[in-house]
Amino acid sequence: MKRRTAEPYKIKAVEPLKMLNYEERKRALKEAGYNTFLINSEDVYIDLLTDSGTTAMSDRQWGALMTGDEAYAGSKSWFTLENAVREIYGYKYVIPTHQGRGAENLLSQMKIKEGDYVPGNMYFTTTRAHQELNGATFVDVIIDEAHDSLLDYPFKGNIDLTKLEKLIHEVGAEKIPYVCTAVTVNLAGGQPVSMQNLKEVYDLCQKYHIDVMYDATRCVENAFFIQEREEGYENKSIKDILKEMFTYSDGCTMSGKKDCLVNIGGFLAMNDEDLYTRARELVVLYEGMPSYGGLAGRDMEAMAQGIYESVDDHYIQHRIHQVRYLGEQLIDAGIPVVKPIGGHAVFLDAKQFLPHLKHEELPAQSLAASLYLDSGVRSMERGIVSGGRNKVTGENNKPKLELVRLTIPRRVYTNNHMDVVADSVIHLYEKREQITGLEMTYEPPTLRFFNARFKPLAVNGELIGSEASSTTT
């Protein structure tokens, strides 16, 4: 008999949840233009939109807020954060930013020039936007296995060394300012990169004098998968695995709103002193002084404490297993999801879920909207809408994966909440033929998935046919 485990924490405070009935959800969804990003938070029952900044902080983190030093320069809270980053991640230099995209902005401006190419293991929306705004072309060099949602492959986030070296030969190493390696890969389904691949990529880049910069947002989750799946690491601690991972890089951008367990904050870290000097000058223009970079002292204290808590083996084991608990229920019910289950979310394969909808009918956006309508569960699209348009042709980018992300906030929900989510997804799957597609009625010029608006393609203007109407109140 397999022994069950519980959350490695107990609850000190609760936040009441609002439960709208079906007609109220229908009205809220229509007012939001069928875009889950535009639904008011108070109208959401279980919020799986993102794990970014939605963490429940610990009592020690809340206590750390009270010790924040709000000095404009030389804050002791800055040194607390700097020491935590150096100890856990191993980098020499740290620039605090208001969140991860602030670090992406600094890195892109410093490293990229017009006509450059930035290879990476699948794009992320804001990362690619910063790279393109500074004149670079993103090139996807992830392994082919990452694009097959049903393939159960342990390290789908790996970079294809052949693809990478081919690009180097085609454009020249001087036109590649750095390789952007995401650990884990969000849009592939939260898939990890193996330690062997990280080392091989770093060795190849050193040969051509190309930097390796991590998107380290979910690096602790990546370390867990290495511990679980890669030979030789099963008896090593998460902290030790993480430290080795970062030795195969020259720097990183970090959104502290994920694996650093805080609601705001991030940093840019590196080992190159010259790059650090430039970053110290540039951060003043966009963020603030190098010793706070857009953060209050209390935010830096909370993030430092969160960094230490994140490498606790019991915490990260529960974190991954809760995501897996939801995913395995859906797999058992025959729901098409990305395999293996990733670190921060369960990804529904919308093309497989709604095969009657064409790519241009936005199946992932439609499925995300339908899930909210059915149960008040908010998720998000990761497909053609998130893919944006080709900057040269203006045509829609059509990613091979058309996904809906059920993103689990850290230390927020119990497995009972996961059961509610599973029931709703299964209910929709049983009625999937009654779900119609969407068309875009408003398209922002950049990062359209945040603010785009849609309407149902059905003649009667209904997202779900009457046969599929939810009984959930």
Short mmCIF file of C-alpha atoms in Angstrom, two decimals:
data_model
loop_
_atom_site.label_atom_id
_atom_site.label_comp_id
_atom_site.label_asym_id
_atom_site.label_seq_id
_atom_site.Cartn_x
_atom_site.Cartn_y
_atom_site.Cartn_z
CA MET A 1 0.00 0.00 0.00
CA LYS A 2 1.35 3.40 -1.00
CA ARG A 3 1.30 5.82 1.93
CA ARG A 4 -0.28 9.20 1.22
CA THR A 5 1.39 12.46 2.20
CA ALA A 6 -0.01 15.89 3.01
CA GLU A 7 1.05 19.45 2.36
CA PRO A 8 4.35 20.32 4.11
CA TYR A 9 2.72 23.34 5.77
CA LYS A 10 -0.33 24.25 7.84
CA ILE A 11 -2.73 27.10 7.13
CA LYS A 12 -2.63 30.27 9.28
CA ALA A 13 -4.93 32.53 7.28
CA VAL A 14 -7.60 32.00 4.65
CA GLU A 15 -8.97 34.10 1.81
CA PRO A 16 -12.67 33.48 1.08
CA LEU A 17 -13.49 32.54 -2.51
CA LYS A 18 -16.42 33.94 -4.46
CA MET A 19 -18.54 31.44 -6.38
CA LEU A 20 -20.59 32.92 -9.22
CA ASN A 21 -23.46 30.94 -10.73
CA TYR A 22 -23.52 29.96 -14.40
CA GLU A 23 -25.37 33.04 -15.65
CA GLU A 24 -23.06 35.35 -13.69
CA ARG A 25 -19.99 33.62 -15.15
CA LYS A 26 -21.48 33.88 -18.61
CA ARG A 27 -21.94 37.62 -18.19
CA ALA A 28 -18.43 38.10 -16.74
CA LEU A 29 -16.87 36.16 -19.61
CA LYS A 30 -18.71 38.16 -22.25
CA GLU A 31 -17.69 41.45 -20.62
CA ALA A 32 -14.07 40.24 -20.69
CA GLY A 33 -14.24 39.59 -24.43
CA TYR A 34 -13.75 35.86 -23.80
CA ASN A 35 -10.18 36.59 -22.71
CA THR A 36 -9.42 35.03 -19.33
CA PHE A 37 -6.79 37.73 -18.66
CA LEU A 38 -9.56 40.34 -18.64
CA ILE A 39 -11.84 38.60 -16.11
CA ASN A 40 -11.93 40.36 -12.74
CA SER A 41 -10.17 38.37 -10.06
CA GLU A 42 -13.15 38.56 -7.71
CA ASP A 43 -15.22 36.72 -10.32
CA VAL A 44 -12.83 33.74 -10.36
CA TYR A 45 -13.35 30.66 -8.19
CA ILE A 46 -10.05 28.82 -8.67
CA ASP A 47 -7.38 30.92 -10.36
CA LEU A 48 -4.95 28.89 -12.48
CA LEU A 49 -4.11 31.74 -14.86
CA THR A 50 -0.48 31.85 -13.76
CA ASP A 51 1.98 30.91 -11.05
CA SER A 52 3.64 34.33 -11.43
CA GLY A 53 3.33 36.38 -8.26
CA THR A 54 0.49 34.23 -6.95
CA THR A 55 2.52 32.38 -4.31
CA ALA A 56 1.39 32.18 -0.71
CA MET A 57 4.31 33.50 1.32
CA SER A 58 5.44 31.81 4.52
CA ASP A 59 5.25 33.26 8.03
CA ARG A 60 9.01 33.84 7.88
CA GLN A 61 8.63 35.79 4.67
CA TRP A 62 5.87 37.93 6.18
CA GLY A 63 8.13 38.49 9.17
CA ALA A 64 10.99 39.45 6.86
CA LEU A 65 8.83 42.21 5.38
CA MET A 66 8.99 44.00 8.72
CA THR A 67 12.79 44.03 8.69
CA GLY A 68 13.09 45.74 5.30
CA ASP A 69 15.57 48.61 5.12
CA GLU A 70 14.02 51.26 2.87
CA ALA A 71 17.18 53.33 2.48
CA TYR A 72 17.56 54.77 -1.01
CA ALA A 73 21.17 53.61 -1.28
CA GLY A 74 23.19 50.94 0.51
CA SER A 75 20.15 49.19 1.97
CA LYS A 76 21.00 46.25 4.19
CA SER A 77 18.09 44.41 2.53
CA TRP A 78 19.98 44.64 -0.74
CA PHE A 79 22.97 42.86 0.79
CA THR A 80 20.65 40.20 2.19
CA LEU A 81 19.31 39.50 -1.30
CA GLU A 82 22.76 39.62 -2.90
CA ASN A 83 24.10 37.10 -0.39
CA ALA A 84 21.16 34.73 -1.00
CA VAL A 85 21.67 34.80 -4.78
CA ARG A 86 25.41 34.23 -4.42
CA GLU A 87 24.96 31.36 -1.96
CA ILE A 88 22.17 29.48 -3.76
CA TYR A 89 22.85 30.26 -7.43
CA GLY A 90 26.57 30.99 -7.34
CA TYR A 91 26.77 34.15 -9.47
CA LYS A 92 29.20 36.93 -8.55
CA TYR A 93 27.07 39.95 -9.46
CA VAL A 94 23.38 40.73 -8.99
CA ILE A 95 21.14 43.53 -10.29
CA PRO A 96 17.67 43.61 -8.67
CA THR A 97 14.70 44.39 -10.94
CA HIS A 98 11.00 44.89 -10.38
CA GLN A 99 10.34 41.50 -12.02
CA GLY A 100 11.76 39.15 -14.65
CA ARG A 101 10.91 41.22 -17.71
CA GLY A 102 12.90 44.10 -16.25
CA ALA A 103 15.94 41.82 -16.27
CA GLU A 104 15.10 40.70 -19.83
CA ASN A 105 15.01 44.34 -20.92
CA LEU A 106 18.43 45.10 -19.45
CA LEU A 107 20.03 41.97 -20.88
CA SER A 108 18.58 42.52 -24.35
CA GLN A 109 19.67 46.15 -24.51
CA MET A 110 23.20 45.37 -23.37
CA LYS A 111 23.87 42.25 -25.42
CA ILE A 112 21.86 42.53 -28.65
CA LYS A 113 22.55 44.60 -31.76
CA GLU A 114 20.52 44.88 -34.97
CA GLY A 115 20.77 41.73 -37.08
CA ASP A 116 21.69 39.37 -34.25
CA TYR A 117 20.20 35.93 -33.66
CA VAL A 118 19.25 34.53 -30.25
CA PRO A 119 18.81 30.75 -30.17
CA GLY A 120 16.76 29.23 -27.38
CA ASN A 121 14.84 26.16 -26.30
CA MET A 122 11.42 27.44 -27.43
CA TYR A 123 10.37 31.06 -27.09
CA PHE A 124 8.72 32.78 -24.18
CA THR A 125 6.48 35.73 -25.00
CA THR A 126 8.11 38.64 -23.16
CA THR A 127 11.62 37.27 -23.64
CA ARG A 128 11.20 37.09 -27.40
CA ALA A 129 9.53 40.50 -27.49
CA HIS A 130 12.53 42.15 -25.80
CA GLN A 131 14.93 40.34 -28.12
CA GLU A 132 13.00 41.40 -31.24
CA LEU A 133 12.52 44.99 -30.09
CA ASN A 134 16.30 45.25 -29.86
CA GLY A 135 16.83 43.93 -33.38
CA ALA A 136 17.39 40.20 -32.92
CA THR A 137 15.71 37.19 -34.49
CA PHE A 138 14.75 34.36 -32.16
CA VAL A 139 15.63 30.87 -33.40
CA ASP A 140 14.11 27.80 -31.77
CA VAL A 141 16.72 25.07 -31.25
CA ILE A 142 14.77 22.83 -28.88
CA ILE A 143 14.75 19.09 -29.59
CA ASP A 144 11.97 17.85 -31.89
CA GLU A 145 10.48 15.71 -29.11
CA ALA A 146 9.28 18.91 -27.38
CA HIS A 147 6.70 19.50 -30.11
CA ASP A 148 4.97 16.13 -29.59
CA SER A 149 2.55 16.61 -26.71
CA LEU A 150 1.79 12.91 -26.30
CA LEU A 151 5.41 11.72 -26.24
CA ASP A 152 6.54 10.80 -22.74
CA TYR A 153 10.19 11.91 -22.90
CA PRO A 154 12.05 12.84 -19.68
CA PHE A 155 13.88 15.99 -20.82
CA LYS A 156 11.82 17.66 -23.53
CA GLY A 157 13.43 21.00 -22.73
CA ASN A 158 16.84 19.95 -24.06
CA ILE A 159 18.58 22.01 -26.72
CA ASP A 160 19.40 20.20 -29.96
CA LEU A 161 23.16 20.61 -30.27
CA THR A 162 23.06 19.90 -34.01
CA LYS A 163 20.52 22.67 -34.59
CA LEU A 164 22.53 25.08 -32.44
CA GLU A 165 25.85 24.41 -34.15
CA LYS A 166 24.20 24.61 -37.57
CA LEU A 167 22.92 28.10 -36.73
CA ILE A 168 26.38 29.15 -35.52
CA HIS A 169 27.88 28.06 -38.84
CA GLU A 170 25.12 29.72 -40.88
CA VAL A 171 25.13 33.18 -39.28
CA GLY A 172 28.49 33.31 -37.54
CA ALA A 173 29.24 33.23 -33.83
CA GLU A 174 29.71 37.00 -33.77
CA LYS A 175 26.00 37.41 -34.57
CA ILE A 176 24.90 35.30 -31.60
CA PRO A 177 25.21 37.40 -28.43
CA TYR A 178 24.07 34.57 -26.20
CA VAL A 179 22.06 31.37 -26.07
CA CYS A 180 18.89 31.72 -24.01
CA THR A 181 18.28 28.48 -22.10
CA ALA A 182 15.02 28.20 -20.19
CA VAL A 183 14.98 25.90 -17.16
CA THR A 184 12.22 24.68 -17.33
CA VAL A 185 10.56 25.37 -20.72
CA ASN A 186 7.18 26.94 -20.16
CA LEU A 187 5.59 26.67 -23.58
CA ALA A 188 6.72 23.08 -24.03
CA GLY A 189 4.62 22.17 -21.00
CA GLY A 190 6.97 23.03 -18.15
CA GLN A 191 9.54 20.54 -19.44
CA PRO A 192 13.04 20.28 -17.91
CA VAL A 193 16.56 20.33 -19.32
CA SER A 194 18.97 17.60 -18.27
CA MET A 195 22.24 18.37 -16.52
CA GLN A 196 24.10 16.60 -19.32
CA ASN A 197 22.47 18.86 -21.92
CA LEU A 198 23.20 22.00 -19.91
CA LYS A 199 26.86 21.02 -19.74
CA GLU A 200 27.06 20.09 -23.43
CA VAL A 201 25.46 23.38 -24.50
CA TYR A 202 27.85 25.35 -22.30
CA ASP A 203 30.90 23.48 -23.61
CA LEU A 204 29.79 24.09 -27.22
CA CYS A 205 29.20 27.78 -26.59
CA GLN A 206 32.57 28.18 -24.90
CA LYS A 207 34.18 26.73 -28.04
CA TYR A 208 32.65 29.57 -30.08
CA HIS A 209 32.95 32.24 -27.34
CA ILE A 210 29.18 32.60 -26.99
CA ASP A 211 27.58 33.32 -23.62
CA VAL A 212 24.88 31.13 -22.11
CA MET A 213 22.16 33.01 -20.23
CA TYR A 214 19.46 31.12 -18.36
CA ASP A 215 15.85 32.07 -18.02
CA ALA A 216 16.01 30.73 -14.47
CA THR A 217 12.42 31.46 -13.53
CA ARG A 218 11.58 27.86 -12.63
CA CYS A 219 15.07 26.53 -12.03
CA VAL A 220 14.19 24.76 -8.76
CA GLU A 221 11.54 22.72 -10.56
CA ASN A 222 14.16 21.81 -13.17
CA ALA A 223 16.52 20.68 -10.40
CA PHE A 224 13.80 18.40 -9.02
CA PHE A 225 13.37 16.66 -12.37
CA ILE A 226 17.13 16.15 -12.63
CA GLN A 227 17.08 14.61 -9.15
CA GLU A 228 14.18 12.36 -10.11
CA ARG A 229 15.16 11.35 -13.64
CA GLU A 230 18.89 11.72 -14.30
CA GLU A 231 21.34 9.02 -13.30
CA GLY A 232 23.82 10.08 -10.65
CA TYR A 233 21.65 12.78 -9.09
CA GLU A 234 19.08 10.72 -7.20
CA ASN A 235 20.97 11.10 -3.91
CA LYS A 236 21.95 14.75 -4.30
CA SER A 237 20.05 17.60 -2.66
CA ILE A 238 18.08 20.13 -4.68
CA LYS A 239 20.46 22.82 -3.43
CA ASP A 240 23.52 20.98 -4.73
CA ILE A 241 21.91 20.18 -8.07
CA LEU A 242 20.86 23.78 -8.52
CA LYS A 243 24.36 25.05 -7.78
CA GLU A 244 25.84 22.73 -10.41
CA MET A 245 23.24 23.78 -12.99
CA PHE A 246 24.32 27.41 -12.77
CA THR A 247 27.99 26.59 -13.28
CA TYR A 248 27.07 25.84 -16.90
CA SER A 249 25.99 29.41 -17.60
CA ASP A 250 27.37 32.95 -17.68
CA GLY A 251 24.32 34.61 -16.13
CA CYS A 252 20.57 34.55 -15.84
CA THR A 253 17.36 36.50 -15.76
CA MET A 254 15.06 35.65 -12.89
CA SER A 255 11.43 36.35 -12.23
CA GLY A 256 11.29 36.05 -8.46
CA LYS A 257 7.52 35.71 -8.72
CA LYS A 258 7.85 31.99 -9.40
CA ASP A 259 10.55 29.86 -7.77
CA CYS A 260 11.67 32.63 -5.39
CA LEU A 261 8.21 32.43 -3.78
CA VAL A 262 7.29 36.13 -3.75
CA ASN A 263 4.59 38.30 -5.27
CA ILE A 264 6.93 40.77 -6.95
CA GLY A 265 10.61 41.00 -7.81
CA GLY A 266 13.39 39.63 -9.97
CA PHE A 267 17.04 40.06 -10.83
CA LEU A 268 19.71 39.89 -13.49
CA ALA A 269 22.80 37.97 -12.42
CA MET A 270 26.13 37.40 -14.12
CA ASN A 271 29.80 36.59 -13.63
CA ASP A 272 31.25 39.16 -16.06
CA GLU A 273 32.37 42.32 -14.25
CA ASP A 274 32.20 44.52 -17.35
CA LEU A 275 28.62 43.45 -18.05
CA TYR A 276 27.76 44.11 -14.42
CA THR A 277 29.20 47.63 -14.64
CA ARG A 278 27.06 48.37 -17.69
CA ALA A 279 24.00 46.88 -15.99
CA ARG A 280 24.52 49.09 -12.93
CA GLU A 281 24.38 52.14 -15.18
CA LEU A 282 21.40 51.01 -17.27
CA VAL A 283 19.25 49.86 -14.35
CA VAL A 284 19.09 53.43 -13.05
CA LEU A 285 17.25 54.51 -16.23
CA TYR A 286 14.57 51.82 -16.10
CA GLU A 287 14.30 50.49 -12.57
CA GLY A 288 16.07 52.42 -9.83
CA MET A 289 19.35 52.49 -7.96
CA PRO A 290 21.53 49.36 -8.33
CA SER A 291 20.88 48.60 -4.68
CA TYR A 292 17.10 48.28 -5.07
CA GLY A 293 16.26 48.25 -8.78
CA GLY A 294 12.54 48.92 -8.52
CA LEU A 295 11.99 46.97 -5.29
CA ALA A 296 11.28 48.07 -1.76
CA GLY A 297 13.64 46.83 0.93
CA ARG A 298 10.88 44.63 2.32
CA ASP A 299 10.45 42.96 -1.08
CA MET A 300 14.15 42.12 -1.20
CA GLU A 301 13.98 40.63 2.31
CA ALA A 302 11.00 38.45 1.38
CA MET A 303 12.67 37.28 -1.83
CA ALA A 304 15.89 36.38 -0.06
CA GLN A 305 13.94 34.29 2.45
CA GLY A 306 11.97 32.70 -0.40
CA ILE A 307 15.16 31.72 -2.20
CA TYR A 308 16.27 29.72 0.84
CA GLU A 309 12.83 28.12 1.30
CA SER A 310 12.61 27.13 -2.37
CA VAL A 311 15.52 24.68 -2.16
CA ASP A 312 13.93 22.67 0.64
CA ASP A 313 13.51 19.16 -0.78
CA HIS A 314 10.17 18.57 0.98
CA TYR A 315 8.69 21.78 -0.39
CA ILE A 316 9.60 21.15 -4.03
CA GLN A 317 8.58 17.49 -3.86
CA HIS A 318 5.09 18.48 -2.76
CA ARG A 319 4.98 21.25 -5.34
CA ILE A 320 5.65 18.90 -8.24
CA HIS A 321 3.45 16.14 -6.88
CA GLN A 322 0.44 18.43 -6.55
CA VAL A 323 0.72 19.39 -10.23
CA ARG A 324 1.09 15.70 -11.04
CA TYR A 325 -1.94 14.83 -8.91
CA LEU A 326 -4.13 16.95 -11.19
CA GLY A 327 -2.46 15.74 -14.36
CA GLU A 328 -2.78 12.07 -13.56
CA GLN A 329 -6.51 12.43 -12.93
CA LEU A 330 -6.93 13.92 -16.39
CA ILE A 331 -4.75 11.27 -18.05
CA ASP A 332 -6.77 8.52 -16.35
CA ALA A 333 -9.93 10.09 -17.79
CA GLY A 334 -8.49 10.05 -21.30
CA ILE A 335 -7.93 13.82 -21.50
CA PRO A 336 -5.17 14.80 -23.98
CA VAL A 337 -2.46 16.56 -21.98
CA VAL A 338 1.22 17.25 -22.53
CA LYS A 339 3.32 14.36 -21.26
CA PRO A 340 5.16 14.02 -19.03
CA ILE A 341 3.41 16.36 -16.59
CA GLY A 342 5.56 19.45 -16.16
CA GLY A 343 6.70 21.35 -13.12
CA HIS A 344 4.33 24.29 -12.78
CA ALA A 345 1.24 23.39 -14.78
CA VAL A 346 -0.84 20.81 -16.55
CA PHE A 347 -1.18 21.65 -20.24
CA LEU A 348 -4.30 20.54 -22.12
CA ASP A 349 -3.73 19.78 -25.80
CA ALA A 350 -6.51 21.90 -27.28
CA LYS A 351 -6.08 20.55 -30.83
CA GLN A 352 -6.63 17.02 -29.56
CA PHE A 353 -9.35 18.16 -27.13
CA LEU A 354 -11.33 20.06 -29.81
CA PRO A 355 -10.39 18.36 -33.10
CA HIS A 356 -13.44 19.85 -34.83
CA LEU A 357 -11.95 23.35 -34.56
CA LYS A 358 -9.42 24.63 -37.09
CA HIS A 359 -6.24 26.36 -35.91
CA GLU A 360 -7.66 29.71 -37.05
CA GLU A 361 -10.73 29.11 -34.86
CA LEU A 362 -8.49 29.46 -31.80
CA PRO A 363 -9.17 26.15 -30.03
CA ALA A 364 -6.98 26.90 -26.99
CA GLN A 365 -8.55 30.31 -26.40
CA SER A 366 -11.99 28.75 -26.78
CA LEU A 367 -11.20 25.93 -24.36
CA ALA A 368 -9.84 28.32 -21.72
CA ALA A 369 -12.99 30.44 -21.98
CA SER A 370 -15.20 27.34 -21.81
CA LEU A 371 -13.48 26.12 -18.66
CA TYR A 372 -14.23 29.39 -16.88
CA LEU A 373 -17.82 29.30 -18.07
CA ASP A 374 -18.24 25.73 -16.83
CA SER A 375 -16.81 26.11 -13.33
CA GLY A 376 -15.23 29.50 -12.64
CA VAL A 377 -11.73 28.02 -13.07
CA ARG A 378 -9.45 30.49 -14.83
CA SER A 379 -6.70 29.14 -17.08
CA MET A 380 -4.82 30.64 -20.02
CA GLU A 381 -4.19 30.08 -23.72
CA ARG A 382 -0.75 29.09 -24.96
CA GLY A 383 -1.15 28.65 -28.69
CA ILE A 384 -1.75 30.68 -31.82
CA VAL A 385 -2.92 33.78 -29.92
CA SER A 386 0.18 33.78 -27.70
CA GLY A 387 2.31 33.04 -30.77
CA GLY A 388 1.61 36.48 -32.25
CA ARG A 389 2.49 37.43 -35.80
CA ASN A 390 5.58 37.07 -37.95
CA LYS A 391 7.32 40.45 -37.83
CA VAL A 392 8.18 40.26 -41.56
CA THR A 393 5.10 38.72 -43.20
CA GLY A 394 2.45 39.76 -40.70
CA GLU A 395 0.99 36.25 -40.77
CA ASN A 396 -0.03 34.46 -37.61
CA ASN A 397 2.72 32.35 -36.10
CA LYS A 398 1.32 28.84 -35.83
CA PRO A 399 3.08 26.97 -33.04
CA LYS A 400 2.91 23.21 -33.26
CA LEU A 401 1.52 23.11 -29.73
CA GLU A 402 -1.94 24.60 -29.13
CA LEU A 403 -2.31 24.42 -25.37
CA VAL A 404 -4.36 25.54 -22.40
CA ARG A 405 -2.27 25.98 -19.27
CA LEU A 406 -3.65 25.03 -15.87
CA THR A 407 -1.02 26.75 -13.76
CA ILE A 408 -0.79 25.81 -10.09
CA PRO A 409 0.17 28.65 -7.70
CA ARG A 410 2.67 27.66 -5.03
CA ARG A 411 1.32 26.80 -1.55
CA VAL A 412 -2.13 28.25 -2.38
CA TYR A 413 -4.59 25.44 -3.16
CA THR A 414 -5.22 21.99 -1.70
CA ASN A 415 -5.77 18.80 -3.63
CA ASN A 416 -9.52 19.29 -3.11
CA HIS A 417 -9.25 22.29 -5.41
CA MET A 418 -7.43 20.10 -7.93
CA ASP A 419 -10.37 17.67 -7.79
CA VAL A 420 -12.78 20.47 -8.71
CA VAL A 421 -10.59 21.44 -11.67
CA ALA A 422 -10.36 17.84 -12.85
CA ASP A 423 -14.15 17.39 -12.66
CA SER A 424 -14.72 20.48 -14.78
CA VAL A 425 -12.20 19.51 -17.46
CA ILE A 426 -13.62 15.99 -17.66
CA HIS A 427 -17.16 17.39 -17.93
CA LEU A 428 -16.11 19.63 -20.82
CA TYR A 429 -14.37 16.76 -22.56
CA GLU A 430 -17.55 14.73 -22.47
CA LYS A 431 -19.39 17.65 -24.15
CA ARG A 432 -16.52 18.86 -26.30
CA GLU A 433 -18.38 18.67 -29.62
CA GLN A 434 -20.71 21.47 -28.47
CA ILE A 435 -17.83 23.93 -27.92
CA THR A 436 -17.49 26.50 -30.70
CA GLY A 437 -14.47 28.45 -31.87
CA LEU A 438 -13.67 32.15 -31.42
CA GLU A 439 -12.63 35.00 -33.62
CA MET A 440 -10.56 38.00 -32.57
CA THR A 441 -12.43 41.31 -32.50
CA TYR A 442 -9.57 43.42 -31.11
CA GLU A 443 -5.87 42.71 -31.60
CA PRO A 444 -3.18 44.68 -29.77
CA PRO A 445 0.05 45.29 -31.72
CA THR A 446 2.27 43.34 -29.28
CA LEU A 447 1.74 40.54 -26.75
CA ARG A 448 -1.84 40.33 -27.91
CA PHE A 449 -2.87 37.53 -25.58
CA PHE A 450 -2.96 39.95 -22.64
CA ASN A 451 -5.56 42.37 -24.03
CA ALA A 452 -7.12 40.83 -27.15
CA ARG A 453 -10.91 40.44 -27.27
CA PHE A 454 -12.94 37.71 -28.95
CA LYS A 455 -16.45 36.57 -29.79
CA PRO A 456 -17.94 33.12 -30.45
CA LEU A 457 -18.20 31.94 -34.04
CA ALA A 458 -21.56 30.29 -33.38
CA VAL A 459 -24.53 31.89 -35.11
CA ASN A 460 -26.37 32.22 -31.80
CA GLY A 461 -23.36 33.81 -30.12
CA GLU A 462 -23.04 31.02 -27.54
CA LEU A 463 -19.63 29.58 -26.65
CA ILE A 464 -21.06 26.21 -25.59
CA GLY A 465 -24.18 24.64 -27.01
CA SER A 466 -27.15 24.05 -24.74
CA GLU A 467 -26.37 20.34 -24.45
CA ALA A 468 -23.09 21.19 -22.79
CA SER A 469 -24.34 23.80 -20.34
CA SER A 470 -22.82 23.39 -16.92
CA THR A 471 -24.80 22.21 -13.94
CA THR A 472 -22.20 23.82 -11.68
CA THR A 473 -23.64 26.67 -9.62
#
